[in-house]
Coordinates of C-alpha atoms and ligand atoms in Angstrom, one line a residue:
X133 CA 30.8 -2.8 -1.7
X134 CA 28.0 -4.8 0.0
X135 CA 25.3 -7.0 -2.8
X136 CA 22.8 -8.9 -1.3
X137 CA 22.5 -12.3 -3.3
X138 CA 20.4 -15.1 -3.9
X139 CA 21.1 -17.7 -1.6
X140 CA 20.1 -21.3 -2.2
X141 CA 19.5 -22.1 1.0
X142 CA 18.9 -19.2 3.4
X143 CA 17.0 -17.0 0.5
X144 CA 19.3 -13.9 0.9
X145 CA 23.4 -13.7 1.9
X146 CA 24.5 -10.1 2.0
X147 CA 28.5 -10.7 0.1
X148 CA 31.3 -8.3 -0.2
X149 CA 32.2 -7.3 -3.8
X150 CA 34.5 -5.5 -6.0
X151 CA 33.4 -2.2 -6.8
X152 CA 32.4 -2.4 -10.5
X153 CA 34.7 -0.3 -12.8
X154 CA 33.1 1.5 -15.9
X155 CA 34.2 1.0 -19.7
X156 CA 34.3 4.2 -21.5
X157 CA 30.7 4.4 -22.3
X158 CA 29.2 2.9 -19.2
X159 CA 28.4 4.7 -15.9
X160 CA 28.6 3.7 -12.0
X161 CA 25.6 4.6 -10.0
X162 CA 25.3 4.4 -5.9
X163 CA 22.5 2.5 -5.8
X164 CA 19.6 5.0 -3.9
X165 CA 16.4 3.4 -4.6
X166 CA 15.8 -0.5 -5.8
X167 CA 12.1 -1.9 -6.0
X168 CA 11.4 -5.3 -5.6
X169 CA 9.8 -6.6 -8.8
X170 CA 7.0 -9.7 -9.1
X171 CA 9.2 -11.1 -11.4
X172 CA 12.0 -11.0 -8.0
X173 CA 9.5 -13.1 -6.4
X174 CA 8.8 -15.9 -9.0
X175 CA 13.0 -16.1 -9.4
X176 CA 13.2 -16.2 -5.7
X177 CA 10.2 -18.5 -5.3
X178 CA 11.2 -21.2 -8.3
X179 CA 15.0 -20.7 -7.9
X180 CA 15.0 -20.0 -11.3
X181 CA 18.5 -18.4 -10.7
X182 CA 21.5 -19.5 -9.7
X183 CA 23.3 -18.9 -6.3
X184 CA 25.1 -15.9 -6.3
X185 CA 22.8 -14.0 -8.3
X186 CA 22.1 -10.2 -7.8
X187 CA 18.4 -9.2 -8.7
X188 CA 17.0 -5.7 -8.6
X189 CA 16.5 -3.6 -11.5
X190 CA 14.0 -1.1 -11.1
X191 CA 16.9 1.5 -10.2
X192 CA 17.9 4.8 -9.5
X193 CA 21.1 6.1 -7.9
X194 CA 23.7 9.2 -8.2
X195 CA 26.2 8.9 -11.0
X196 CA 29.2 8.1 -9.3
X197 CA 31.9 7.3 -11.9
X198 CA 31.3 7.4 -15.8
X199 CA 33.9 6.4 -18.7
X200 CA 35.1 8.6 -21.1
X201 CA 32.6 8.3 -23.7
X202 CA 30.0 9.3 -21.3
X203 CA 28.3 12.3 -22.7
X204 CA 24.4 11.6 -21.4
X205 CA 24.8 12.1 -18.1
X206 CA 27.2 13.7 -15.4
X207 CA 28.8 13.1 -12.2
X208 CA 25.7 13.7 -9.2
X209 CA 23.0 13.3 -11.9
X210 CA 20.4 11.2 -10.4
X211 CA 19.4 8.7 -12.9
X212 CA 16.9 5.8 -13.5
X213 CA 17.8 2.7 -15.1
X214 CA 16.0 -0.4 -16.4
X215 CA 18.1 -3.5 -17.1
X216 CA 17.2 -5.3 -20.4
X217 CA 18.3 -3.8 -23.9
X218 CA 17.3 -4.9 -27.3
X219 CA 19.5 -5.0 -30.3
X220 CA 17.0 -3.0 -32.6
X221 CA 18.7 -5.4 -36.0
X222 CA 17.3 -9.1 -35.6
X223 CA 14.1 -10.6 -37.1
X224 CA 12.6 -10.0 -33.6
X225 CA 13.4 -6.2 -33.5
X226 CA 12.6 -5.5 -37.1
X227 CA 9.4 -6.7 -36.6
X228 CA 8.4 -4.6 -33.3
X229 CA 8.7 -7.5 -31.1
X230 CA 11.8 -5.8 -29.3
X231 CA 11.4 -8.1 -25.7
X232 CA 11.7 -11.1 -27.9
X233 CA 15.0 -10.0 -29.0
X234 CA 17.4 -12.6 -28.0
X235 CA 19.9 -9.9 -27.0
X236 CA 17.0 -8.6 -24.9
X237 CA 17.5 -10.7 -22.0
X238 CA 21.3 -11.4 -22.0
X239 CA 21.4 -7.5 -21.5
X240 CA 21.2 -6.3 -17.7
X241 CA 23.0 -4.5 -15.2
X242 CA 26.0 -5.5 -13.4
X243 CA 25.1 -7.2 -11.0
X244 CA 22.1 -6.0 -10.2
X245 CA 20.3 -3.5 -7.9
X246 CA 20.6 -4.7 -4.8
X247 CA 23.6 -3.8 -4.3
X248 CA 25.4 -0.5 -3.3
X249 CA 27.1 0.4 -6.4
X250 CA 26.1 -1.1 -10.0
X251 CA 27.7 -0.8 -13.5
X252 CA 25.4 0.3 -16.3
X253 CA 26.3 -0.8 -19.3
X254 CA 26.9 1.8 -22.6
X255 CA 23.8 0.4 -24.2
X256 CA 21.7 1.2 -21.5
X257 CA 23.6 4.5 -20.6
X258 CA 22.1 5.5 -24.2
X259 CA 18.6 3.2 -24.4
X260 CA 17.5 2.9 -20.9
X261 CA 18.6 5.5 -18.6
X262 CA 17.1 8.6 -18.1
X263 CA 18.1 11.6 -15.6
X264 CA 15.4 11.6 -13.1
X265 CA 13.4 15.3 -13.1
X266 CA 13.6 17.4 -10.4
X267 CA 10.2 17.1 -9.8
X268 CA 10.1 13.1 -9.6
X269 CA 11.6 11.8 -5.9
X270 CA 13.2 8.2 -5.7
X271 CA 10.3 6.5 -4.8
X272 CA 8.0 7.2 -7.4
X273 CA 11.3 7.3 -9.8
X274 CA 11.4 3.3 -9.0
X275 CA 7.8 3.0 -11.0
X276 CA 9.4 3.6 -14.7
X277 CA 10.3 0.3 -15.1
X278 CA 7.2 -1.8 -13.8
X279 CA 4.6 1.1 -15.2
X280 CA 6.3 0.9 -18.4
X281 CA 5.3 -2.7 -18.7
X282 CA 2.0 -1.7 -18.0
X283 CA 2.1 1.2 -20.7
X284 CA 3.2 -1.2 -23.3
X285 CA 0.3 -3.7 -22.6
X286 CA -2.3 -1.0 -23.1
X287 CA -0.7 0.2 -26.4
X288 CA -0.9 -3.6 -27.8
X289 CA -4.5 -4.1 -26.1
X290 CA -5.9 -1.2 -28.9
X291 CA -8.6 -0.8 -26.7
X292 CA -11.9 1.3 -27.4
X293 CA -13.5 4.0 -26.0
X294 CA -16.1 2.7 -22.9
X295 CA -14.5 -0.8 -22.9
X296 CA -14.8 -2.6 -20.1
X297 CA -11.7 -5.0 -18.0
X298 CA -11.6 -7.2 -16.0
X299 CA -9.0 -6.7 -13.6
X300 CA -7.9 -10.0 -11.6
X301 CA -5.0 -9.2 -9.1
X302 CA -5.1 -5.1 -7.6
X303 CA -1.6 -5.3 -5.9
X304 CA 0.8 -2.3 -7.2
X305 CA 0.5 -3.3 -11.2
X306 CA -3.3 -3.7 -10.5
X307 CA -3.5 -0.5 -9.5
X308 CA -1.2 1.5 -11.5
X309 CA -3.3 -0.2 -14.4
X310 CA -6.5 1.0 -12.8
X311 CA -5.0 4.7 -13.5
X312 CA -4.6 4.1 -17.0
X313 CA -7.7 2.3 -18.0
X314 CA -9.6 5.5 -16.4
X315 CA -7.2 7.4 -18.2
X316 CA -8.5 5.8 -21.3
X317 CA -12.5 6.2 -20.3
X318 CA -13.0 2.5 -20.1
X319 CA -14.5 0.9 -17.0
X320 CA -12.6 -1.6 -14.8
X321 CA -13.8 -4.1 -12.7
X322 CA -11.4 -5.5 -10.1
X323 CA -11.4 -8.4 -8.4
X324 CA -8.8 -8.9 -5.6
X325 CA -8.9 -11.3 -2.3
X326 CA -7.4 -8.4 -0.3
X327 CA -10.5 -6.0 0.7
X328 CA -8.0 -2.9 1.0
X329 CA -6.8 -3.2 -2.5
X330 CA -9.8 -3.4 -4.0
X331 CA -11.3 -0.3 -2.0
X332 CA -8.1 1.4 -3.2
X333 CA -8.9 0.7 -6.6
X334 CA -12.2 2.2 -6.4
X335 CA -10.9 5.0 -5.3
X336 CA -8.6 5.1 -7.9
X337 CA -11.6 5.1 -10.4
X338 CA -12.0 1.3 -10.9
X339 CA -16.3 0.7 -11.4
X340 CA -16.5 -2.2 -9.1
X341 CA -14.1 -4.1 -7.2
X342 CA -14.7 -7.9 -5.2
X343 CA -13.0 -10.4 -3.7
X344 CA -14.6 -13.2 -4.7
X345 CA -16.7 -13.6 -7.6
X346 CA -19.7 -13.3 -6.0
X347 CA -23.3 -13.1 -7.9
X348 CA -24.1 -9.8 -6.9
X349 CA -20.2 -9.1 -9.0
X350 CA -21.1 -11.4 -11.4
X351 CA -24.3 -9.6 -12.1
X352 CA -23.1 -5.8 -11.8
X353 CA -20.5 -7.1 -14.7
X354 CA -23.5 -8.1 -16.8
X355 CA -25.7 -5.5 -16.0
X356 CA -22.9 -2.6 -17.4
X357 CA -21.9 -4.6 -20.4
X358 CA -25.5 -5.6 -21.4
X359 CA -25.0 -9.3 -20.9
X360 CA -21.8 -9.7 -23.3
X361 CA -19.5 -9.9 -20.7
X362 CA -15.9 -7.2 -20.9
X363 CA -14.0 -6.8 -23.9
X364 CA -11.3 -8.0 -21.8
X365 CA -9.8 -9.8 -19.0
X366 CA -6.6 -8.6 -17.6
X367 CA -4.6 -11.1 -15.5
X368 CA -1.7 -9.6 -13.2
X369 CA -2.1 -12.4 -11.0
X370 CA -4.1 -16.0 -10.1
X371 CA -3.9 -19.3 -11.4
X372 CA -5.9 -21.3 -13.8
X373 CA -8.2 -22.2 -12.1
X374 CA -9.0 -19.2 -11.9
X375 CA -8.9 -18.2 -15.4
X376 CA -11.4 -21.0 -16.1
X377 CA -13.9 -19.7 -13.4
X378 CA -13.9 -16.2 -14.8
X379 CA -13.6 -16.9 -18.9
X380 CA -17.7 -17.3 -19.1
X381 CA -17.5 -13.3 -17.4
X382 CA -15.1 -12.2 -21.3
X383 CA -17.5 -11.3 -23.5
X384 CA -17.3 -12.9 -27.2
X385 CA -14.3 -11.8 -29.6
X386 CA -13.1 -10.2 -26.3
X387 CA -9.4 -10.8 -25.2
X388 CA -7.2 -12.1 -22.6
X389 CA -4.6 -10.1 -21.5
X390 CA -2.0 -12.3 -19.6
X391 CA 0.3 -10.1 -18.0
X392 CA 1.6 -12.6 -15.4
X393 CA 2.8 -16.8 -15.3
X394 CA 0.2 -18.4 -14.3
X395 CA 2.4 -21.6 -13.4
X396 CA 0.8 -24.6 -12.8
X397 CA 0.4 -27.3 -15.7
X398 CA -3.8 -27.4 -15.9
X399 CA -4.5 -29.7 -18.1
X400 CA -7.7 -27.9 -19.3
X401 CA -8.9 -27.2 -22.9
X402 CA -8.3 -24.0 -22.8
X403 CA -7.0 -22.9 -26.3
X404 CA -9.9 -25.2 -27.5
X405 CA -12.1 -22.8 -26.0
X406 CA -10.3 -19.4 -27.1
X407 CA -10.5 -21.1 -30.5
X408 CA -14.3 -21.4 -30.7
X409 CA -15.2 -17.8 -29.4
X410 CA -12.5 -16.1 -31.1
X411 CA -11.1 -14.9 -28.0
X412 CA -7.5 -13.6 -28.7
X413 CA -4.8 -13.7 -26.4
X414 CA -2.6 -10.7 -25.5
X415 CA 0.5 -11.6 -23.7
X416 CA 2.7 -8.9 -22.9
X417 CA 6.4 -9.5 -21.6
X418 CA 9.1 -6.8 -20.2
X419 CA 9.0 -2.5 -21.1
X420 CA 10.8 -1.2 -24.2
X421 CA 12.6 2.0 -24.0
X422 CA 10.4 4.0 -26.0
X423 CA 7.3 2.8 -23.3
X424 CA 10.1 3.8 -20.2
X425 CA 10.1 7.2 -21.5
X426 CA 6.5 7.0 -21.7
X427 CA 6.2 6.0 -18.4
X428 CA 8.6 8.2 -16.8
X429 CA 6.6 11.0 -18.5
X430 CA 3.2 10.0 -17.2
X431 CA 4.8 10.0 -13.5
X432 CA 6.7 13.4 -13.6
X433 CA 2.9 14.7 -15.1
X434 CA 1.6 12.8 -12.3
X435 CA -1.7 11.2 -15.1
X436 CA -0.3 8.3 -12.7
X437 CA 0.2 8.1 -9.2
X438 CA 2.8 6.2 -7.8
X439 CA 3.1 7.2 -3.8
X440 CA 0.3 5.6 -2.3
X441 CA 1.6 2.1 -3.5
X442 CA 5.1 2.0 -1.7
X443 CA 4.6 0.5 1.5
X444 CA 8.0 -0.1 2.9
X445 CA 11.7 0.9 2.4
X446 CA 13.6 -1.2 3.8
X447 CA 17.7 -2.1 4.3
X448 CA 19.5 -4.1 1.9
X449 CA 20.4 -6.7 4.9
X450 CA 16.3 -6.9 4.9
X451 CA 15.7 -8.0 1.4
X452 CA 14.5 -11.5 2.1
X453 CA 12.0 -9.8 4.3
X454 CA 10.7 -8.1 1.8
X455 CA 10.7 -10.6 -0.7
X456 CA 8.6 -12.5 2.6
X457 CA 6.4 -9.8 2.7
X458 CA 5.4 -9.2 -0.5
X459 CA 4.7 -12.9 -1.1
X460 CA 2.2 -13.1 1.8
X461 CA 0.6 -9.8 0.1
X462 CA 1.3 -8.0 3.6
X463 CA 3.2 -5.5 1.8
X464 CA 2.2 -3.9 -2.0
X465 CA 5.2 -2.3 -3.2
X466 CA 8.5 -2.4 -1.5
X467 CA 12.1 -0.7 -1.6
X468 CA 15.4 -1.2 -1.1
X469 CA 18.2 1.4 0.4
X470 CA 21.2 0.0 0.4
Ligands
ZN742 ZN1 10.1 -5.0 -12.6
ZN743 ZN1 17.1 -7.8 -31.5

């Protein structure tokens, strides 16, 4: 079968591999649908992994094989997959932080999505796939994974009723996040240096959108929070920088949501300043199965739409491409159909 890898050098080889071969509790899926993840990009972008690698793991193919043991799903079931599992027993799992399981990340698929055919493991056969509903195509399908991660920041941001976000970064998480702040009656303001993402984030329901931080922004934030500033600042994107430009606009006791690296190594006071204005800091890493389920819900009932942010399918032989694309923001969300 045919894998497109991480390639030091030219970004993307396509290689020729063995088809994978299931244990008795995994299945084999023909890869139909793969998104390409922000977190795709970083890896690609810092060569973070090593040559040879096989990314992709916002999945969904046709059972094609399945061991023995395999009583979830059946051959021709079209299923979606996410690729990291936690162990539900250590410290980190009793204690609800399930991503920081160290198990978590050692978990994935084998090797990864972009690929023809991929191996899912037993533990994700039984934690994190799911048989796709009738009703849900493969492209929205490919949202579980990255809307989950958005449905698990909300649940740890507790928000209120009427509070108000700061949105910095309205690419294809920016937007799907616009949907459920609305969802929760709390205003969003979005700010986004791409003018057609931040009209399509109006039109999604966000209050205000800009892209810059402009006074006449600056003032319709004030204006709607009565000087305090929002309860909270949601970064999906930017750089600190950044982050220091717009802290003055998070309103005291408000908190910053970090849903992205910011990279860089800014050398700026910030904790000093969280400190002082009791500002807490919600970072939110990776989906955990019980938010997937959520998530795949939420698209089948359609509280979240999912079709207006694809913007290409493309062939796995055009994966760098993509990756390309999406780096220079020319594309929002992009597939792969190997
Ligand atoms: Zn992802
Ligand atoms: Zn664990």
């Amino acid at each position: 079968m045919k894998a497109a890898c991480f390639d030091r050098v030219r970004g993307v080889r396509i290689e020729e591999r063995p088809m994978p071969q299931p244990e008795p509790s995994d299945i084999i899926l023909r890869v139909d649908s793969c998104g390409i993840c922000g977190t795709d990009l970083l890896k690609f972008r810092q060569q973070s992994v090593s040559d040879g690698t096989v990314l992709g793991h916002e999945v969904v193919g046709t059972v094609a094989d399945r061991g023995q043991d395999v009583r979830k799903f059946e051959l021709g079931d079209r299923v979606v997959v996410a690729h990291h599992v936690p162990c539900y027993q250590c410290h980190y799992c009793l204690r609800g932080s399930l991503t920081m399981c160290r198990h978590f990340k050692e978990t994935n698929l084998d090797p990864g999505g972009f690929a023809e055919y991929v191996r899912v493991p037993g533990s994700h056969v039984e934690h994190t796939a799911f048989k796709v509903p009738d009703s849900v195509t493969d492209d929205e399908a490919i949202f579980m994974e990255p809307l989950a991660c958005c449905v698990r920041n909300m649940n740890r941001l507790a928000l209120a009723a009427n509070d108000t976000v700061l949105l910095v970064g309205l690419g294809s998480i920016g937007q799907m996040m616009v949907d459920l702040f609305r969802n929760r009656d709390c205003q969003v303001f979005g700010l986004d240096l791409k003018e057609e993402r931040c009209k399509l984030a109006v039109k999604r329901g966000a209050f205000a959108c800009a892209t810059e931080l402009n006074d006449k922004f600056v003032r319709e934030i004030k204006q709607l929070t009565e000087e305090r500033g929002v309860d909270v600042l949601l970064l999906t994107a930017g750089h600190m920088a950044l982050v220091n430009q717009v802290l003055p606009l998070v309103r005291d006791g408000g908190k910053i949501n970090l849903f992205a690296s910011l990279g860089g190594n800014d050398e700026s006071n910030i904790l000093e300043y969280l400190y002082h204005r009791e500002i807490s800091l919600v970072p939110t890493y990776s989906a955990t199965p019980d938010s997937l389920e959520e998530a795949l819900q939420m698209i089948e009932d359609k509280s979240v739409e999912v079709n207006s942010l694809l913007t290409d399918r493309l062939p796995l032989k055009d994966l760098y491409d993509g990756i390309t694309r999406l780096n220079n923001q020319e594309a929002m969300k992009i597939l792969i159909r190997p």
